[in-house]
XYZ file of C-alpha atoms in Angstrom:
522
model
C -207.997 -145.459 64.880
C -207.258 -146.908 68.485
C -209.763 -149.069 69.106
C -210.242 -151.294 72.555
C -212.096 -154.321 73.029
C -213.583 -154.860 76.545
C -213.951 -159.039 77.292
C -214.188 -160.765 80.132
C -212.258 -163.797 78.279
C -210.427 -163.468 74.822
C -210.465 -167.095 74.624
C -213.006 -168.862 76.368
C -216.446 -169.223 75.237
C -218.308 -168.192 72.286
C -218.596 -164.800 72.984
C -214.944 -164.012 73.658
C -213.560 -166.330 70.422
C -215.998 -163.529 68.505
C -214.680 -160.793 69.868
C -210.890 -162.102 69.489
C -211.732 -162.208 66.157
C -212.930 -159.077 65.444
C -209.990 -157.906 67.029
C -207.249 -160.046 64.731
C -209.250 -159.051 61.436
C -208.874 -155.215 62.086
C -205.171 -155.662 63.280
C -205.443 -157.530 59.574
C -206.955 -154.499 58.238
C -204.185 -152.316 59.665
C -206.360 -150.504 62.499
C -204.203 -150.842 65.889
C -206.552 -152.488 68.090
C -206.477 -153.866 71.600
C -208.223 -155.984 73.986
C -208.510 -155.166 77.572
C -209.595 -158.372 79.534
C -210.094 -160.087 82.672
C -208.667 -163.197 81.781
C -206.128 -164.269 79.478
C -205.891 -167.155 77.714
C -203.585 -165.889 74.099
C -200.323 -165.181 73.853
C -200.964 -161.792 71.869
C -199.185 -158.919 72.825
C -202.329 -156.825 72.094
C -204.423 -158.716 74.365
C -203.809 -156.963 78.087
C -204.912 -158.441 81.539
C -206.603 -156.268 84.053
C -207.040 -157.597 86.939
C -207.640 -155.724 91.004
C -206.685 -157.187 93.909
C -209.313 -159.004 96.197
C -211.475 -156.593 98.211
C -214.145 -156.797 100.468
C -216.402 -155.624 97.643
C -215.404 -158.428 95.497
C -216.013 -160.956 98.090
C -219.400 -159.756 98.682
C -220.089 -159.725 95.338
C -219.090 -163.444 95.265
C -221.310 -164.607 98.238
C -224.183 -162.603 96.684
C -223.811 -163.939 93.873
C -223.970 -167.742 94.959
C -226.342 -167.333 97.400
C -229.113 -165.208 96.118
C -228.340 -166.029 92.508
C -226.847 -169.689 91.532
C -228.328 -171.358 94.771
C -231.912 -169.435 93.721
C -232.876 -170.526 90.438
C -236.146 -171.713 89.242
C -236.282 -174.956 86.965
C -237.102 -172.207 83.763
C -233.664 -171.825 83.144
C -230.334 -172.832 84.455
C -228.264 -170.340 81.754
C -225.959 -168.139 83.662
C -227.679 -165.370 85.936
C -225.272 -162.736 86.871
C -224.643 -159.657 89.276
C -222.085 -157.889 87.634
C -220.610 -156.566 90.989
C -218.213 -154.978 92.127
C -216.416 -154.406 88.235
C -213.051 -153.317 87.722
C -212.592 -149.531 86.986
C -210.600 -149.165 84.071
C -211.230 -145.500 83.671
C -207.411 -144.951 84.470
C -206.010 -147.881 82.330
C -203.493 -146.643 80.128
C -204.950 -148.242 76.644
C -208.024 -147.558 77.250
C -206.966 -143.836 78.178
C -205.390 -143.496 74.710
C -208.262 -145.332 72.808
C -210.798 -143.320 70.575
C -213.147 -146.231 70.104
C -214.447 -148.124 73.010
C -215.954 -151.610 71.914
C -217.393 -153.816 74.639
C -218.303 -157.782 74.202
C -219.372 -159.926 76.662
C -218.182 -158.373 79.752
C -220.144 -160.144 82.997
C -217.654 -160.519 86.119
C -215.496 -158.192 84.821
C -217.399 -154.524 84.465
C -220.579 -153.115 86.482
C -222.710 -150.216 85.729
C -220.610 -148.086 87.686
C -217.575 -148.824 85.970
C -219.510 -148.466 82.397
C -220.573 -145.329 83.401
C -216.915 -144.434 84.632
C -215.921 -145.333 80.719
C -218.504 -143.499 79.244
C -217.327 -140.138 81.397
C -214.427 -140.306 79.224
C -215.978 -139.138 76.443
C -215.134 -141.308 73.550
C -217.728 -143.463 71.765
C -218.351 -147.077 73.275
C -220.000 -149.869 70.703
C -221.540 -152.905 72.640
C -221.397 -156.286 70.721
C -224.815 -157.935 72.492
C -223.772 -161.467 72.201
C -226.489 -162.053 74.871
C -229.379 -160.657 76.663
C -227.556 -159.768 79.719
C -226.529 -156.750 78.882
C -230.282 -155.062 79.022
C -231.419 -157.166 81.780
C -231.521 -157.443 85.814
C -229.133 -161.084 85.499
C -230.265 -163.519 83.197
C -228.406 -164.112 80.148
C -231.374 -165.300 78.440
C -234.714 -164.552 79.377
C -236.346 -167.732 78.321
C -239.428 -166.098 77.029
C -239.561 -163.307 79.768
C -240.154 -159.615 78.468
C -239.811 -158.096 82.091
C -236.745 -156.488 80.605
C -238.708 -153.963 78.227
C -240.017 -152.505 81.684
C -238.798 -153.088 84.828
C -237.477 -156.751 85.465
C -239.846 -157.136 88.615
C -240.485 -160.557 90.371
C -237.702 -162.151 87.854
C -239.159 -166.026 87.144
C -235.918 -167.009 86.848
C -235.298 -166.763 90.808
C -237.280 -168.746 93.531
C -237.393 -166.003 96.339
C -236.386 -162.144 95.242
C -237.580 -160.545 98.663
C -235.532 -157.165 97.806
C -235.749 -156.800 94.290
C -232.176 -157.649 93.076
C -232.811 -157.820 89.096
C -234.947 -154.684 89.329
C -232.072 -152.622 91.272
C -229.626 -153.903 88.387
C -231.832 -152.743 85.855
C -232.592 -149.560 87.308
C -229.198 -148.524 87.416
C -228.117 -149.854 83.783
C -230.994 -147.358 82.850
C -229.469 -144.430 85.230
C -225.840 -144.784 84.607
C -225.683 -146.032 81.318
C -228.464 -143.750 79.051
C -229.005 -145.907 76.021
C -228.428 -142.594 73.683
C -224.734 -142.709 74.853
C -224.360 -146.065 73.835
C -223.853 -147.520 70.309
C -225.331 -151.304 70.471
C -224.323 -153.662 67.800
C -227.228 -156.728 67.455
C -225.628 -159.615 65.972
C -228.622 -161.314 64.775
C -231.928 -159.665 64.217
C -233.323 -161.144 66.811
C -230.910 -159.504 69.022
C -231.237 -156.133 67.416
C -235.021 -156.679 68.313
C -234.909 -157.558 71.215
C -232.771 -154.706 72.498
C -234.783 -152.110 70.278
C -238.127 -152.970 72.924
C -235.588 -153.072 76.291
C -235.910 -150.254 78.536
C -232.356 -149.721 78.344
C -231.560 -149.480 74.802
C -235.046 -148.762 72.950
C -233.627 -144.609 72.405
C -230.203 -146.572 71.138
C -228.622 -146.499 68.122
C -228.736 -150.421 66.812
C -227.091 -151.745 63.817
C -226.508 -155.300 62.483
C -223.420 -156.417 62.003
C -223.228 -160.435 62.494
C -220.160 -161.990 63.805
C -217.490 -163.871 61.354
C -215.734 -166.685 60.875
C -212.322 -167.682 59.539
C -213.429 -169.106 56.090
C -209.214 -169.622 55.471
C -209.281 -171.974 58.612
C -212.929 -173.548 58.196
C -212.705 -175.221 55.029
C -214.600 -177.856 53.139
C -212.336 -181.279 52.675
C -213.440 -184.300 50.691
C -215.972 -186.051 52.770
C -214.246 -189.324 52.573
C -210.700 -187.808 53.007
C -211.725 -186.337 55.703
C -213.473 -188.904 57.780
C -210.285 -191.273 56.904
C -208.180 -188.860 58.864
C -210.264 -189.016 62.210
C -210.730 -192.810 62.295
C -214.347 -192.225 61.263
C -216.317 -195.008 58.905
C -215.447 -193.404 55.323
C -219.195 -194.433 53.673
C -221.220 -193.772 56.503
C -223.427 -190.960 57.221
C -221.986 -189.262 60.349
C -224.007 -186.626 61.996
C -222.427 -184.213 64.589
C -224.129 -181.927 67.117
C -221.858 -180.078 70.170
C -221.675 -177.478 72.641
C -219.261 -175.513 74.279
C -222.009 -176.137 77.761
C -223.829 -179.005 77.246
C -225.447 -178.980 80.300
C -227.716 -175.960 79.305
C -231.359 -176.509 79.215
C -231.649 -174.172 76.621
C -229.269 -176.054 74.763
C -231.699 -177.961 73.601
C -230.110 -181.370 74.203
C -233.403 -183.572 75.484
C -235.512 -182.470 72.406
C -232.536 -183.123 70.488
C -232.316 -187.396 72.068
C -236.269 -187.186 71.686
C -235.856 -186.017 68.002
C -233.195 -189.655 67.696
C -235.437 -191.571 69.441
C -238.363 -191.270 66.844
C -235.814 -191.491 64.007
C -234.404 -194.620 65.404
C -237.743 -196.117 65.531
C -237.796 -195.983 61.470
C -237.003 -199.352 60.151
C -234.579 -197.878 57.688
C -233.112 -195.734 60.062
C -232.751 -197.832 62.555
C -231.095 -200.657 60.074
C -228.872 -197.920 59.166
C -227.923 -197.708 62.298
C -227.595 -200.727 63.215
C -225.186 -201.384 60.210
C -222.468 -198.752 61.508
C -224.116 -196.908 58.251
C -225.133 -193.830 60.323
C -222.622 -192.824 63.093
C -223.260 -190.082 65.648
C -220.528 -187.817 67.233
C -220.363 -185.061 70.061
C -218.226 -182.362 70.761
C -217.758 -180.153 74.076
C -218.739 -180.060 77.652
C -220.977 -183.396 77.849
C -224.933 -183.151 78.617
C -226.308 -185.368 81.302
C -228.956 -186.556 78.373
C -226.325 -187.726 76.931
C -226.487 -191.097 79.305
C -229.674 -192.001 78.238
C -228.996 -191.627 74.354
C -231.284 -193.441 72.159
C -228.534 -194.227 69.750
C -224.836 -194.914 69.729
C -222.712 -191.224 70.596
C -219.064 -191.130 70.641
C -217.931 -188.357 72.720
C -214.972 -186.604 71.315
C -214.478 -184.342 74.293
C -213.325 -180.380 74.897
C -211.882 -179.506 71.463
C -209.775 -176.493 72.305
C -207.679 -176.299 68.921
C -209.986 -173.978 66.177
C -207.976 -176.163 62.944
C -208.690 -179.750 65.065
C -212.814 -178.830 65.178
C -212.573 -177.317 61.843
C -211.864 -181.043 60.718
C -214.534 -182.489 62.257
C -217.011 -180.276 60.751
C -215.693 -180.963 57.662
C -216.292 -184.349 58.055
C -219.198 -184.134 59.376
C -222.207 -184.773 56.625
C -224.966 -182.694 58.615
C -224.593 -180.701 61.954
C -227.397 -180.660 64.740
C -228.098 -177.438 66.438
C -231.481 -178.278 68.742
C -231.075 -174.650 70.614
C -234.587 -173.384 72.154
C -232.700 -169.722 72.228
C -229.549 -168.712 71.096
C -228.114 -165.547 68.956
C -225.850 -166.348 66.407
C -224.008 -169.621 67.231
C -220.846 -169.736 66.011
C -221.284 -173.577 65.920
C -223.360 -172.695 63.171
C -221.133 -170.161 61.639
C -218.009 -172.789 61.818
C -220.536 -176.081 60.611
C -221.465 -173.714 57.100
C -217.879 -172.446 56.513
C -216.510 -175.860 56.588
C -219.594 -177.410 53.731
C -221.737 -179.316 56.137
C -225.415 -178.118 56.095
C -227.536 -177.851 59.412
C -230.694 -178.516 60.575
C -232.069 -176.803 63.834
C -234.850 -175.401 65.354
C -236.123 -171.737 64.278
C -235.295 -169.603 67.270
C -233.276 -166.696 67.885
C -230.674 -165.572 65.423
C -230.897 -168.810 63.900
C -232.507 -167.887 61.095
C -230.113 -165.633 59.990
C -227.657 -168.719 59.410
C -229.622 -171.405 58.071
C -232.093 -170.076 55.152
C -234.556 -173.278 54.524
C -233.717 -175.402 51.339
C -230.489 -173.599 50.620
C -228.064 -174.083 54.262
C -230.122 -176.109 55.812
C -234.021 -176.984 57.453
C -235.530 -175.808 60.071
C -238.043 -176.706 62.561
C -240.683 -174.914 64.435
C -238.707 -174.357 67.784
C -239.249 -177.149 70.612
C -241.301 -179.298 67.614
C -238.970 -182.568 67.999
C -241.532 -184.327 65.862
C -240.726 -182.097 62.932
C -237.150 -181.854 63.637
C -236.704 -186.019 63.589
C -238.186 -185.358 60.376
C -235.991 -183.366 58.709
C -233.281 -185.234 60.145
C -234.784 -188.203 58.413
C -235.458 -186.243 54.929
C -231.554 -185.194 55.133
C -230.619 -188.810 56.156
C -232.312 -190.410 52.813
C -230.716 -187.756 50.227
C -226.924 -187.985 49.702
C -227.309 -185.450 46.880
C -229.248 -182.537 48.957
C -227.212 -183.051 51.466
C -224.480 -182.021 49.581
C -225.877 -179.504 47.596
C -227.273 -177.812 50.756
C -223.408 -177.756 51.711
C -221.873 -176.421 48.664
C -224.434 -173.713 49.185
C -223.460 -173.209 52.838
C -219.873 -172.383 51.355
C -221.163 -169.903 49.522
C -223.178 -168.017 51.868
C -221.084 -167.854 54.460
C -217.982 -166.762 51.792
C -220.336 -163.662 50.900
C -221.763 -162.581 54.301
C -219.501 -163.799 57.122
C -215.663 -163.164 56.408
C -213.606 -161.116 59.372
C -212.473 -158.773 56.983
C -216.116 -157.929 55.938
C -217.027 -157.621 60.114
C -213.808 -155.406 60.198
C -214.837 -152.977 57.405
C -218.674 -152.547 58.483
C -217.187 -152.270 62.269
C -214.751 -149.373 60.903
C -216.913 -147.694 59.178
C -218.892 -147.396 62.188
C -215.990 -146.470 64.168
C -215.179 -143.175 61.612
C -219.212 -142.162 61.651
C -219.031 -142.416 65.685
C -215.804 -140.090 65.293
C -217.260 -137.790 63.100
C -220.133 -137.131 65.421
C -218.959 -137.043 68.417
C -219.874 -133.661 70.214
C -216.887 -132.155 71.314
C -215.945 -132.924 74.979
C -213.118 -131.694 76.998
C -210.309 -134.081 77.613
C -210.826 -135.791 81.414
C -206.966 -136.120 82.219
C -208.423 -137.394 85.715
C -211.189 -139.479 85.275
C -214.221 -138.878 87.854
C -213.760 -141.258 91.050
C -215.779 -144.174 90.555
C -219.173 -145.456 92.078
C -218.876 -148.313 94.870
C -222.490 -149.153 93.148
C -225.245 -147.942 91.659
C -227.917 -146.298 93.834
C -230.561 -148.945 93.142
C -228.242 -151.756 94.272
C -226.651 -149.472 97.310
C -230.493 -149.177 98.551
C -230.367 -152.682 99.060
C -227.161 -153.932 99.687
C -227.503 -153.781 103.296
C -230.781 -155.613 103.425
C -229.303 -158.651 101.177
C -225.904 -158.766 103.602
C -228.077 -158.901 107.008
C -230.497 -161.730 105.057
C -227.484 -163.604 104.080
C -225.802 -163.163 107.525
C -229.062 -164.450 109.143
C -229.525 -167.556 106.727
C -225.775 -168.836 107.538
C -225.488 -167.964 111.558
C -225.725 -171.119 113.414
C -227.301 -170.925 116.696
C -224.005 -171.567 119.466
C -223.954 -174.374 121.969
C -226.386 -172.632 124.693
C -225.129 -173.204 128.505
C -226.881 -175.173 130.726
C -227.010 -172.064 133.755
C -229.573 -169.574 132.959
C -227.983 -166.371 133.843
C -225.098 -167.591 131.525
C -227.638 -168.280 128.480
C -228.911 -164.325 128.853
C -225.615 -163.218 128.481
C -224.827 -165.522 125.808
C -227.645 -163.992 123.604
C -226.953 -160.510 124.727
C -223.347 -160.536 123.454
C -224.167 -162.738 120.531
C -226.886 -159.720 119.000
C -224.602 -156.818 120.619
C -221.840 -158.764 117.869
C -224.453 -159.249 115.403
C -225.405 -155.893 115.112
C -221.773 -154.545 115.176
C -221.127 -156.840 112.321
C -224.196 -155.946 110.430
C -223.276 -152.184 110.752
C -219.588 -152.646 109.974
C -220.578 -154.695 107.200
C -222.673 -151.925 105.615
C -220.119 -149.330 105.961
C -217.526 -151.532 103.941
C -220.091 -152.087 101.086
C -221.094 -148.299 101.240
C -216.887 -147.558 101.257
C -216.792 -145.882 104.160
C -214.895 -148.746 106.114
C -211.762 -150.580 104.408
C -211.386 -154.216 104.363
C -208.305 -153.884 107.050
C -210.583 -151.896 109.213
C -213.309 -154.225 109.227
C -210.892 -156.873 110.237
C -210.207 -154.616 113.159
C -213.887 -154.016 114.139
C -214.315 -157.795 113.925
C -211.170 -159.057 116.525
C -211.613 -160.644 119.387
C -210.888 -163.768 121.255
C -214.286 -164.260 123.024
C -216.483 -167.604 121.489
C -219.247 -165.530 120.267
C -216.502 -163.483 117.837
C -214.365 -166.734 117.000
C -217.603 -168.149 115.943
C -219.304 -165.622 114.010
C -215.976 -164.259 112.472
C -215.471 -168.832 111.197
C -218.994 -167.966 109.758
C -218.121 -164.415 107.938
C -215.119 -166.562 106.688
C -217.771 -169.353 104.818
C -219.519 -166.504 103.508
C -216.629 -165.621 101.717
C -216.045 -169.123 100.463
């Protein structure tokens, strides 16, 4: 079988170090698989770029998205809230032309529902790998205890002022261009499959479970004291290790986490411990701003980019912190087990699907820091648990998370796809593809005037009277030119050089509004 991964990264983030390794483990299992992506980071042959050039469209899509989107957010979340505009049509891309499986990941900034539904014209069977929400809602990545995406994603809480209905538009045309019985979805966790199963874009879907893996070869346990000795960390203390990839997330978890420390460091024993250089503390990734006001001693140990230098660390590690308020199926947790080290965490999400209470790890009731400084301290006092949870940990993530287990449940998927597949005529030349969807084309000239009348600066106004009338006439006779040309470029009736063109002129009005098109754009 040809199968292609879609990613927007193959090695950045969570979601595209999954995918990458899906992708190795069936080249391991002798399937010739590809990844398409939008940015590179490997050196693997079967990992291809695809990249456009810069349009108009994709600068628009940039200024929308800052400006309505990452300059709009409510304090309920500050996860990633995306547009998904313009995409990049890969409809005519020569792998994915010769491909019989189509298997997307996480693919925000790189494909729209346009370009999706450009793919699925081509007749072969796409998967999609929901890593996160986004890929049934109107932006957010997680919806932080909104259901709006099982209807309609209306008034999104995630966005201070939605005055044209930008999440709802997105939604509307996932639903229209993507029809969630053409679509194979893949929940990692159960959560995930559950979550999807009640979305108005995937609830006719077919959904299977098929949790992500981890390289149990590379994440291995190591003598505790061994392994300390070779990072420099105290060999007889109890060192306890918590990390992100974003820190900064609220979702994260990182507060109740430094709330949770605060009440254990208030035990006397604890707190001697402590004290002593008996119980150590260490952090990995992107830091968190709570991170300043830590109630006990953290030593940062940075960006770990190297899989085998992080796999040490977790085997050194005696128990691994995951305080997440929502997450899918961390691979932080994934790694953490592999490597011995037992976790404890809060029960949210996919979480559960890791750590199984009393034989990986504890959990607490989610956002319950009392419960969760607890456990911490029950872990803390028991050497012997603690390594019996971890010895267990081993085990379960031997038997139910290896790539080449991923690979064969993901093939046998593949072949079942294959063998159902209705018969459909080969598209030689795929159908030209969609600007946008009709929901967001409704309203893409309404967000471009809004955002051309938020950033307009009123000019220097003359002091003679006649010359202020004329001013203002040939300031809204340019305004309205540029609104119209504007519309006609996103609609794809005008090209980028043309509006250029419509846009020359030496006169201060032009030179002024054309210097504040430019910061639009920047």
């Amino acid at each position: 079988m040809r199968i292609v991964h879609l990613s927007t990264h193959d090695m950045v983030g969570g979601a595209a170090r999954a995918a990458f390794r899906l992708h190795k483990a069936l080249l391991a299992a002798g399937e010739e698989s590809s990844m398409v992506v939008h940015c590179k980071g490997s050196d693997l042959e079967s990992v291809h770029q695809a990249t456009g050039p810069q349009s108009l469209h994709s600068l628009l899509g940039y200024s929308i998205q800052t400006h309505c989107l990452d300059r709009n957010r409510t304090p309920l979340s500050n996860t990633w809230f995306s547009l998904c505009w313009p995409g990049l049509d890969l409809s005519r891309h020569p792998v994915i032309q010769r491909a019989d499986i189509l298997h997307l990941h996480w693919v925000s900034s790189f494909q729209s529902p346009p370009t999706l539904a450009a793919l699925l014209a081509l007749g072969k069977p796409m998967v999609w790998s929901l890593h996160d929400q986004r890929a049934f809602t109107g932006g957010c990545h997680y919806a932080a205890g909104c259901t709006s995406y099982e209807t309609s994603c209306f008034a999104c809480p995630q966005l201070a002022s939605d005055p044209f209905g930008l999440p709802a538009a997105n939604l509307a045309d996932q639903i229209e261009l993507l029809p969630g019985t053409k679509v194979t979805v893949i929940g990692l966790s159960r959560w995930m499959a559950e979550c999807a199963r009640r979305s108005a874009l995937f609830r006719d879907a077919r959904i299977e479970l098929i949790p992500n893996s981890v390289e149990t070869d590379l994440f291995q346990p190591k003598d505790k004291v061994q392994a300390k000795g070779e990072l420099g960390w105290p060999a007889e203390a109890l060192c306890l290790l918590f990390g992100a990839d974003q820190g900064n997330e609220r979702r994260k978890g990182f507060r109740e986490l430094m709330a949770a420390l605060k009440l254990c460091a208030a035990g006397v024993d604890f707190g001697q411990r402590i004290k002593a250089g008996r119980i150590c503390f260490f952090y990995f990734g992107h830091p968190s701003p709570e991170l300043s006001d830590a109630p006990v001693p953290v030593q940062s140990l940075g960006h770990i980019g190297s899989e085998a230098e992080i796999a040490r660390v977790y085997a050194a590690a005696d128990l691994f912190l995951l305080p997440s308020l929502e997450d899918n199926l961390p691979n932080t947790i994934l790694e953490s087990m592999s490597c011995g080290t037992p976790v404890a965490a809060f029960r949210t999400g996919g979480v559960p699907d890791l750590v199984i209470e009393g034989s990986t790890g504890r959990l607490a009731p989610t956002g319950d820091v009392r419960e969760f400084s607890r456990i911490i301290l029950s872990l803390a006092s028991d050497p012997n648990q603690l390594q019996a949870l971890g010895r267990s940990c081993r085990r379960y993530a031997e038997a139910n998370f290896t790539p080449s287990r991923q690979a064969q449940k993901c093939r046998e998927l593949y072949r079942d796809l294959l063998q159902k597949r209705s018969a459909v005529p080969s598209t030689p030349s795929p159908p030209e593809c969609a600007i946008a969807g009709p929901h967001f084309q409704r309203i893409l000239p309404l967000i471009l005037n809004e955002l051309f009348a938020q950033i307009v600066e009123v000019l220097p106004v003359p002091r003679n009277t006649g010359a202020v009338a004329k001013c203002e006439l040939r300031r809204a006779r340019y305004l309205a030119q540029v609104k119209k040309a504007l519309t006609k470029a996103a609609s794809g009736l005008l090209s980028y050089p043309e509006l250029i063109i419509r846009l020359q002129g030496k006169s201060p009005v032009r030179m002024k509004l054309k210097g504040i098109l430019k910061q639009m754009f920047t």
